[in-house]
Amino acid sequence: MIEYIIRRLIALIPIILVLTLVVFSILHMTPGDATVIILGSEYTEELGAALRKELGLDQPMLVQYAKYVFKLLQGDFGMSYVTRAPVMDQLSVRLVNTFWIVICAMVLCVSLGIPIGILAATRPNSVFSQSMMVVSLMGVSMPIFWLGLLLILLFSVYLGWLPSSGMDQGFLSLILPAVTLGFNYMANIMRTTRSSMLEAIRQDYIRTARAKGVTEHAVIYDHALGNALMPTITIIGLNVGMLLGGVVLTETVFSIPGTGRLLVEAINQRDTPCVLGALVVMAFCVAISNLIVDLIYAYIDPRVRAQYRR
Amino acid sequence: MADEMKNTLEIKGLTIQYVTGDEVVHAVTGVNITIPVGKTLGLVGETGAGKTTTALSILNLVPDPPGKIISGEIFLEGEDVLKMNDKRLREIRGNMVAMVFQDPMTSLNPIKTVGEQIAEGIKIHRKVDDKASLEQAKSMLELVGIPGGRAGEYPHQFSGGMKQRVVIAIALACSPDLLIADEPTTALDVTIQAQVLKLINELREQSRMSMLMITHDLGIVAEVCDTVAIMYAGRIVEYGTLEDIFDHLRHPYTKGLFDSLPDIGNRRAELKPIRGLIPDPVNLPPGCAFHPRCDYAKPECSQQLPAIKRISDMHYVQCHLYADTDMSML
Amino acid sequence: MESSSAPKRNFTTKKEFYRQFRKQSIAYELWLRFMKNPTAVLGLVLFVIIVLGAILAQTLADYDTVVIKINIGNRLHGPSWDHWFGTDELGRDILARILHGARVSLLIGIAAVGVSLFVGGAFGAVAGYYGGRLDSLIMRAMDVFLCLPDVLLAMAIVAAFGKTMVNLVIAIGLSFAPRFARVVRSAVMGVRENEYVEAARSIGARDLWIIRHHILINCMGPIIVQVTLYVASAILCIAALSFLGLGIQAPVPEWGNMLASGRTFMRDYPYIVIAPGLAIFFSILALNLLGDGLRDTLDPRLKQ
């Protein structure tokens, strides 16, 4: 298994490289001169030319890319055009906030979404199950930035229970962003768990289990659940990307200094190294979470496990 | 009462329907079946005749919804299965009555080892701990001809025939009084079919178990059954001992089944399939459901359901042809 | 012979009738099946309302004199008979802006899905049809893009090329393309092995002909469903980008940028963020319901 993980991690390298190349070349096509942005009002022809040389911007794109990758592999994301500080410094500070929001959102969704999905599947005609289906349908259609605004209106403006922005109140500050970010995700998990559970309950091996005299509780939680969880895990993994996209919006709505906010600011200030750095880090997170999903998959399903041993 | 106790299974007037939306599927209608202790009954019919539904009802496992048991009684050693509470049902399932399912590929849980799956029933009914039940599971595996050492493997590591052996081991784990075998060989290769059939037969004889063998294969019937029930469109149209059915068959449908078998003695003989198709169970033809396909159909066949005619102690037929025939003539 | 008369008894006269007009009957039966699904019908009705709103927007409210013209004396009025959803911080009627916003959202959403269908569909069809090395090469490349959330990819493209409408269409279109490639690929692989394709090949049809005339036609079902669902995602994506200030720029009305500019005033004038949000919510809901309904209609096997 460890060998498999290492192999997968090595396989990540070309993916990250290709992705970096694509984003690098897209951003390289940005019209205008980066030195104008860096120098701002101090810009003169000579200063610009000197800075271009210093930053290596006068070299061909592929050379610049090679240099960038070489530094990237050492954990150096380059220098921000705007703050003139290493991008790595900004990223590492901001990543902490993003990390907590995403983790809280995930824990919330998984711990609510899966049980609700199971209940909805085992009691398909109950009022609870029907209303949960309506909630999940709303969740799938709800734009998260609007949900965030509505939650702020209700819980901060009218009720005054929770802070509407920033991260300075610890866990309290995390609640609204996590709910905002996770609602859509939870709706997805719920729907998937419900439908895969309904599917699993109809399988022949469930009938075999019942014919053995297994209790209904054990039929559902012991026999059906393990099989039903696999599509759910796939959705959890696939949607980590969605979650990171959503983090940009959530951080904007709640004015939280996180990676997503950094990315938007960097785009507006045309701070290319910063944009690139934030995107690479996010892509890396998605790739890692896909790997984790594959490992959980292998843990649950002996058929997948057997493939990995090969 | 004493009489009833000799029968492992006695089904009386069983009627089951599947209700979906505004459609009603008449899956089983007025079925009577008796299996004496240690005997085997063959339930024969085409796909969709209601055989599997009948079998599931013995375990009270007809999926509800859409399945509804409308009427009837199912006595398992004198006790009506349909009147049992959930707890009692769990006690008899796998213990007094067990079932071998048709498709071994899907009947085993893919994420549990075969040992766990066999041990589960033992743990429930014999009230033993994990270790002891796993030991017994291993000996069950040996009994069906699989090395006990493979108990820790998963279903995907076994071939189709091996999986069916595992399913048999699960069914026999608590030595039930009645074994229901639902087309246990249909999904298997021909060569494996014979092995599995032989295994079931041997194990059944060792433990004097009663058996309900569901099949559409008359060859299997000839090999293992004592009595035979021919089922068509949810009804039992002919019922008799193996000899009655094979040598003195009465119902045109039974005749059709035999005519459509290839004759090894006469390889040039043309097969005579039953014309037409099995009727749509939502829209059964009026009268005798078989009449549109029957070569002997008379006007009353399409109007009136034939009465059940007793031909001898064990031999019954439901057909208009014998309504006013003097039995002594036959 | 007579034997065939037995099962026929079960056909109603209606069904006999359809059989004679086979083509029409398939469309008609699909329509009947669709109409039996209440949530799908709700989705269709909502969608038709939104489309009508977009079409009639200019008739109901003139763009130059109502939608973008600043009227400070009228600012931040609550909902009234004159302004159903109130007026915004610059005194413009919110309903009028929402109607014109529907034009922008639908136009960009559909155009973007068109781009991704074309780009992703081409790659997916080729990958699915030829299989083998070409397939794994294309799909590996697409997988790389799937590592980046589509909103982020679109952000990068917009960041590089500027925030114009055409760039938005291209950005969203390209960032959805890998997903379409997957859908089309699996649909094509599903029909590729069918006998009618084999038959077409045997009479010497060229590959491109086969892809166009046999395979794509038979993949239409899943593709139509995906198009519907992705138009919803595209509309959401535009709104998200505009909300971040990276999409449609003021004064052009777009639901996302209406939310972004209204945000500042929402503490005292909450209605200013309610209406545009509802517009996004109902559009996405309509398209999701419609897409799910179409899936159930076109492939009843998937329905439970």
XYZ file of C-alpha atoms in Angstrom, chain A residues 15 18-19 22-23 26-27 29-31 137-138 140-143 145-146 149-150 152-153 156-158 164 191 194-195 198-199 202 241-242 244-245 248-249 252-255 260-261 263-264 267-268 270 279 282-283 286-287 290, chain C residues 39 143-153 155-163 182 236 239-241 243-246 255-256 259-260 263 266-267 270 273-278 280-282 284-286 288-289 292 303-304:
110
model
C 0.065 16.632 -13.475
C 1.441 20.394 -16.927
C -1.062 22.422 -14.961
C -0.916 25.862 -18.764
C -1.611 28.477 -16.111
C -2.204 31.736 -19.895
C -0.931 34.336 -17.457
C -0.298 36.132 -22.389
C -1.555 38.929 -20.165
C -1.254 42.083 -22.201
C -32.705 20.389 -4.034
C -32.499 23.933 -2.719
C -27.893 22.247 -5.074
C -29.438 25.351 -6.665
C -28.332 27.891 -4.054
C -25.500 30.213 -5.116
C -22.403 33.923 -2.221
C -26.122 34.648 -1.926
C -25.341 37.179 2.398
C -28.663 35.785 3.635
C -25.227 37.323 7.500
C -28.558 39.164 7.325
C -25.477 38.821 12.306
C -27.714 41.733 11.374
C -31.059 40.644 12.850
C -20.379 38.676 9.911
C -28.533 13.070 -2.551
C -29.695 8.448 -0.505
C -29.688 7.175 -4.057
C -31.633 2.885 -2.219
C -29.642 1.110 -4.900
C -32.284 -3.510 -3.720
C -12.412 20.993 -6.133
C -15.856 22.563 -6.005
C -12.023 25.188 -3.171
C -13.792 27.151 -5.892
C -12.968 32.058 -3.038
C -16.577 33.255 -2.852
C -15.052 37.323 -0.263
C -18.511 37.364 1.337
C -17.133 37.117 4.878
C -14.018 39.240 4.231
C -9.174 32.499 -2.180
C -9.294 36.155 -1.238
C -6.221 34.975 -5.464
C -8.933 37.539 -6.247
C -5.867 38.932 -10.110
C -7.149 42.470 -9.652
C -2.200 41.662 -11.829
C -3.640 28.258 -8.197
C -5.170 24.773 -4.788
C -4.621 22.288 -7.594
C -7.396 18.811 -5.104
C -4.920 16.223 -6.342
C -8.315 12.693 -4.862
C -40.961 18.526 -10.798
C -7.840 15.062 -16.146
C -5.114 17.584 -15.523
C -7.630 20.361 -15.980
C -10.125 18.627 -13.759
C -7.669 19.146 -10.906
C -8.427 22.832 -11.030
C -11.935 23.910 -9.980
C -13.657 25.319 -13.058
C -14.344 28.678 -11.412
C -10.614 29.071 -10.754
C -9.665 28.140 -14.288
C -10.722 33.242 -13.236
C -7.216 32.663 -14.549
C -8.348 33.026 -18.161
C -10.305 36.201 -17.434
C -7.375 37.541 -15.457
C -5.099 37.066 -18.430
C -7.297 38.308 -21.246
C -9.412 40.955 -19.600
C -12.964 41.149 -18.400
C -15.850 12.983 -20.448
C -23.814 30.284 -11.651
C -22.714 35.302 -11.385
C -19.838 34.133 -9.188
C -17.195 35.817 -11.355
C -19.733 38.921 -7.779
C -15.957 38.783 -7.382
C -15.585 41.723 -9.750
C -14.037 39.542 -12.453
C -27.269 39.240 -11.151
C -23.859 38.605 -9.584
C -25.394 41.389 -5.483
C -21.839 42.656 -5.189
C -23.922 44.156 -0.518
C -27.803 45.281 2.631
C -27.751 45.974 6.383
C -31.982 43.968 2.636
C -29.810 41.523 -2.262
C -32.981 39.422 -2.089
C -34.279 39.889 -5.626
C -31.083 39.271 -7.624
C -30.318 36.231 -5.466
C -33.799 34.832 -6.084
C -30.080 33.231 -9.722
C -31.646 30.657 -7.433
C -34.726 30.125 -9.599
C -30.441 27.286 -11.436
C -33.370 25.443 -9.871
C -35.330 25.557 -13.137
C -31.611 21.519 -12.582
C -35.213 20.315 -12.440
C -33.208 15.819 -14.091
C -35.151 6.258 -12.623
C -35.803 4.406 -9.434
